[in-house]
Coordinates of C-alpha atoms in Angstrom, one line a residue:
M28 CA 0.0 0.0 0.0
G29 CA 3.0 2.3 0.3
L30 CA 2.6 2.7 4.1
K31 CA 5.4 2.5 6.7
P32 CA 6.4 0.1 8.0
H33 CA 6.3 -2.1 4.9
G34 CA 4.6 -5.2 6.2
E35 CA 1.2 -6.8 6.8
H36 CA -1.6 -4.2 7.1
Y37 CA -5.3 -4.7 6.7
A38 CA -8.2 -3.2 4.7
S39 CA -11.9 -3.8 5.0
N40 CA -15.2 -2.5 3.8
I41 CA -18.9 -3.1 4.5
K42 CA -19.9 -6.4 3.0
L43 CA -21.5 -6.2 -0.4
I44 CA -24.7 -7.8 -1.6
D45 CA -24.1 -7.5 -5.3
F46 CA -23.9 -3.8 -5.8
K47 CA -25.3 -2.8 -2.4
F48 CA -23.4 -2.2 0.9
N49 CA -25.1 -4.3 3.6
K50 CA -25.1 -1.5 6.2
A51 CA -28.0 -3.0 8.1
H52 CA -26.0 -6.1 8.9
L53 CA -23.1 -4.1 10.2
I54 CA -25.3 -1.9 12.4
K55 CA -27.0 -5.0 13.8
R56 CA -23.7 -6.7 14.7
L57 CA -22.4 -3.5 16.4
R58 CA -25.6 -3.1 18.4
E59 CA -25.3 -6.7 19.6
A60 CA -21.7 -6.1 20.6
I61 CA -22.3 -3.1 22.9
V62 CA -22.9 -4.9 26.2
R63 CA -19.7 -7.0 26.0
W64 CA -17.7 -4.0 24.7
V65 CA -18.7 -1.9 27.7
F66 CA -18.9 -4.4 30.6
S67 CA -16.6 -7.1 31.9
S68 CA -18.2 -10.5 32.5
S69 CA -18.5 -9.9 36.2
E70 CA -20.1 -6.5 35.8
T71 CA -22.5 -8.0 33.2
D72 CA -23.5 -10.7 35.7
R73 CA -24.0 -8.2 38.5
I74 CA -26.3 -5.9 36.5
F75 CA -28.3 -8.8 35.1
K76 CA -28.8 -10.5 38.5
E77 CA -29.9 -7.2 40.1
A78 CA -32.5 -6.6 37.4
F79 CA -33.6 -10.3 37.3
G80 CA -34.4 -10.0 41.0
V81 CA -37.1 -12.0 42.9
D82 CA -39.5 -11.7 39.9
E83 CA -37.0 -13.7 37.7
D84 CA -37.8 -11.6 34.7
H85 CA -35.4 -12.3 31.9
A86 CA -36.8 -9.7 29.6
A87 CA -36.5 -6.9 32.2
A88 CA -32.9 -8.0 33.1
S89 CA -31.9 -8.1 29.4
T90 CA -33.4 -4.7 28.9
A91 CA -31.7 -3.2 32.0
L92 CA -28.3 -4.6 30.9
Y93 CA -28.5 -3.2 27.4
T94 CA -29.8 0.2 28.6
S95 CA -27.0 0.4 31.1
A96 CA -24.5 -0.2 28.3
R97 CA -26.2 2.2 25.9
E98 CA -26.2 5.0 28.4
T99 CA -22.4 5.2 28.1
I100 CA -22.5 6.1 24.4
R101 CA -22.3 9.7 23.5
I102 CA -25.2 10.2 21.1
S103 CA -23.9 13.7 20.2
A104 CA -20.6 12.4 18.9
P105 CA -21.2 8.9 17.6
Q106 CA -18.2 8.5 15.4
G107 CA -15.9 7.9 18.4
Q108 CA -18.0 5.1 19.8
F109 CA -18.7 3.7 16.3
G110 CA -14.9 3.5 15.5
E111 CA -14.0 2.0 18.9
L112 CA -16.6 -0.7 18.5
I113 CA -15.2 -1.7 15.1
L114 CA -11.6 -1.5 16.5
S115 CA -12.4 -3.8 19.3
A116 CA -14.0 -6.3 16.9
F117 CA -11.0 -6.3 14.7
L118 CA -8.5 -6.8 17.5
Q119 CA -10.5 -9.8 18.7
H120 CA -11.0 -11.2 15.2
L121 CA -7.6 -10.6 13.6
F122 CA -5.4 -11.2 16.6
S123 CA -7.5 -13.2 19.1
A124 CA -6.8 -10.4 21.6
A125 CA -9.1 -10.1 24.6
P126 CA -10.0 -6.6 26.0
L127 CA -7.7 -5.9 28.9
L128 CA -9.0 -2.4 29.7
R129 CA -12.5 -1.1 28.8
K130 CA -13.1 2.6 28.1
Q131 CA -16.8 3.4 27.8
V132 CA -17.8 2.3 31.3
V133 CA -15.5 5.0 32.8
R134 CA -17.4 7.9 31.3
T135 CA -19.7 9.7 33.7
S136 CA -21.1 12.4 31.4
D137 CA -20.8 13.8 27.9
N138 CA -18.1 16.1 29.2
H139 CA -16.2 13.7 31.4
E140 CA -14.7 10.7 29.7
R141 CA -11.5 8.7 30.3
F142 CA -9.0 9.8 27.7
G143 CA -6.2 7.5 26.5
A144 CA -6.1 4.5 24.3
D145 CA -9.2 3.6 22.4
A146 CA -8.5 -0.1 23.2
I147 CA -5.9 -2.1 25.1
H148 CA -6.2 -5.8 24.3
V149 CA -3.9 -8.8 25.0
S150 CA -3.2 -12.2 23.6
T151 CA -1.6 -14.7 25.9
G152 CA 0.3 -17.0 23.5
T153 CA 4.0 -17.0 23.0
P154 CA 5.1 -14.3 23.1
Y155 CA 2.6 -12.3 25.0
K156 CA 1.3 -9.5 22.9
L157 CA -0.2 -6.2 24.1
F158 CA -2.3 -4.5 21.4
L159 CA -2.7 -0.7 21.8
G160 CA -5.5 0.5 19.6
E161 CA -6.4 3.9 18.3
S162 CA -9.4 4.7 16.1
K163 CA -10.0 7.7 14.0
C164 CA -13.4 8.1 12.3
Y165 CA -13.8 11.2 10.2
K166 CA -17.1 12.2 8.6
S167 CA -15.9 14.9 6.2
A168 CA -15.0 14.2 2.6
Y169 CA -11.4 13.7 1.6
T170 CA -9.8 13.6 5.1
F171 CA -7.9 10.4 4.9
N172 CA -4.5 12.0 5.4
A173 CA -5.8 14.0 8.3
A174 CA -7.3 11.0 10.0
F175 CA -4.1 9.0 9.3
Q176 CA -1.9 11.7 10.8
A177 CA -4.1 12.1 13.8
S178 CA -4.1 8.4 14.4
L179 CA -0.3 8.3 14.4
E180 CA -0.1 11.2 16.9
S181 CA -2.6 9.6 19.2
M182 CA -0.8 6.3 19.1
C183 CA 2.5 7.9 20.1
N184 CA 0.8 9.4 23.1
T185 CA -0.8 6.0 24.0
I186 CA 2.6 4.2 23.8
E187 CA 4.0 6.8 26.1
N188 CA 1.2 6.5 28.7
F189 CA -0.4 3.1 28.6
E190 CA 1.3 1.8 31.9
R191 CA -0.2 4.8 33.8
E192 CA -3.6 4.1 32.2
I193 CA -3.6 0.4 33.2
Q194 CA -2.4 1.4 36.7
S195 CA -5.4 3.8 37.1
F196 CA -8.0 1.1 36.3
T197 CA -6.7 -2.1 37.9
T198 CA -9.6 -1.9 40.4
G199 CA -13.3 -1.9 39.8
G200 CA -15.1 -3.5 36.9
F201 CA -12.8 -2.3 34.1
I202 CA -10.6 -5.4 33.8
E203 CA -11.8 -9.0 33.6
N204 CA -11.0 -10.8 36.8
D205 CA -8.9 -13.5 35.1
L206 CA -6.8 -10.8 33.5
K207 CA -6.1 -8.7 36.6
G208 CA -3.0 -10.8 37.4
L209 CA -1.7 -10.3 33.9
A210 CA -2.3 -6.5 34.1
L211 CA -0.2 -6.4 37.3
S212 CA 2.5 -8.5 35.7
I213 CA 2.7 -6.0 32.9
L214 CA 3.0 -3.1 35.3
K215 CA 5.7 -4.9 37.3
N216 CA 7.6 -5.7 34.0
E217 CA 7.5 -9.4 34.9
I218 CA 6.8 -10.7 31.4
S219 CA 10.1 -10.9 29.6
D220 CA 8.8 -11.7 26.2
L221 CA 6.0 -9.1 26.1
E222 CA 5.6 -7.4 22.7
I223 CA 3.8 -4.1 22.1
H224 CA 1.8 -3.9 18.9
P225 CA 0.2 -0.5 18.0
V226 CA -2.9 -0.9 15.8
C227 CA -4.4 2.2 14.1
I228 CA -7.8 1.9 12.4
I229 CA -8.7 4.8 10.0
I230 CA -12.4 4.9 9.2
Y231 CA -13.1 7.7 6.7
N232 CA -15.7 9.0 4.3
E233 CA -14.7 7.8 0.8
K234 CA -15.9 9.9 -2.2
Q235 CA -14.4 8.0 -5.0
K236 CA -17.2 7.0 -7.3
I237 CA -17.7 3.3 -7.8
S238 CA -19.8 2.1 -10.7
A239 CA -18.9 -1.5 -11.6
V240 CA -21.5 -4.2 -11.8
G241 CA -21.3 -7.1 -9.4
A242 CA -19.7 -7.5 -6.0
N243 CA -16.3 -8.8 -7.3
N244 CA -15.8 -5.9 -9.7
R245 CA -16.9 -3.3 -7.1
Q246 CA -14.6 -4.9 -4.6
E247 CA -11.7 -4.2 -7.1
E248 CA -12.7 -0.6 -7.4
I249 CA -12.7 -0.3 -3.6
R250 CA -9.3 -1.8 -3.5
N251 CA -8.0 0.7 -6.0
A252 CA -9.4 3.6 -4.1
L253 CA -7.7 2.3 -0.9
I254 CA -4.3 1.9 -2.6
S255 CA -4.6 5.4 -4.1
R256 CA -5.3 6.9 -0.6
C257 CA -2.4 5.1 1.0
K258 CA 0.1 6.0 -1.7
N259 CA -0.7 9.7 -1.1
V260 CA 0.2 9.7 2.6
P261 CA 3.1 12.1 2.8
S262 CA 6.5 10.6 3.7
D263 CA 7.1 13.0 6.6
A264 CA 3.9 11.8 8.4
Y265 CA 6.1 9.3 10.2
D266 CA 9.0 11.6 11.1
S267 CA 8.1 12.0 14.8
I268 CA 7.8 8.3 15.5
D269 CA 10.7 6.3 16.9
E270 CA 11.8 3.8 14.3
S271 CA 11.8 0.8 16.6
A272 CA 8.1 1.6 17.5
L273 CA 7.2 2.3 13.9
Q274 CA 8.3 -1.2 12.9
R275 CA 5.5 -2.6 15.0
F276 CA 2.7 -0.4 13.7
I277 CA -0.3 -2.1 12.1
Y278 CA -2.9 -0.2 10.1
I279 CA -6.5 -1.1 9.3
I280 CA -8.0 1.0 6.6
F281 CA -11.8 1.1 6.4
P282 CA -13.5 3.3 3.8
I283 CA -17.2 4.0 4.1
W284 CA -19.4 5.6 1.4
D285 CA -21.9 8.0 3.0
L286 CA -20.4 7.7 6.4
E287 CA -22.5 10.5 8.0
K288 CA -25.7 8.8 6.9
L289 CA -24.5 5.4 8.3
L290 CA -23.7 7.1 11.7
D291 CA -27.2 8.5 11.8
E292 CA -28.6 5.0 11.2
F293 CA -26.3 3.6 13.8
I294 CA -27.6 6.0 16.5
E295 CA -31.2 5.4 15.4
A296 CA -30.7 1.7 15.8
L297 CA -29.6 2.1 19.4

């Protein structure tokens, strides 16, 4: 793609049904993922059991659980939550990396939200891998380079501060119980083969017209649009990044046609 580092990066798009983007399926899957994105297993069980109560009402408990998760989403600025949901799904799907630290549950109001990494996930194979995720979702037209640059800058900050972030949230319902020991081991620098893998997802509004007939031909047009965007990233975009860190960077590029409309549909579905 012409990106640095030269290595394995990823691209995706909303699945096609012939010539049509299947937006409804994506929105449905994101809506279904909200509870497990926001709450750890123990917090999910606690909320469900409290609502289940003496009446043993499954419907009421399920509704209470979903409502509690939905209340953490900033309806006024959906692109952030939309991007983080997709980022979390990719980290789990591509790298089998479980969420170590959850972000949304920490927010207390539209004006007070925990800043920091958009995702911190881990995979516990050999070696241990710590995935630091940053998502940039831009609604405006032709802002791929701006989103890409902002993602790099956010990631540099995350790399610098992730230990402090994990330290701040090792108590409460923010980390799965079976991962708390691993979090403490990371903080104590007890994992000798731990690898840090920065993952940046760039979700942007693509304006390149696609007109081919059939899913396969349209997919090729999407691929060409992606390659064109990536080739136009200025070479000095990487200048401020330490070379050893840059060699671990992984990018996920996700173009969406009519992104603003899709975000409106996402919020309406919630």
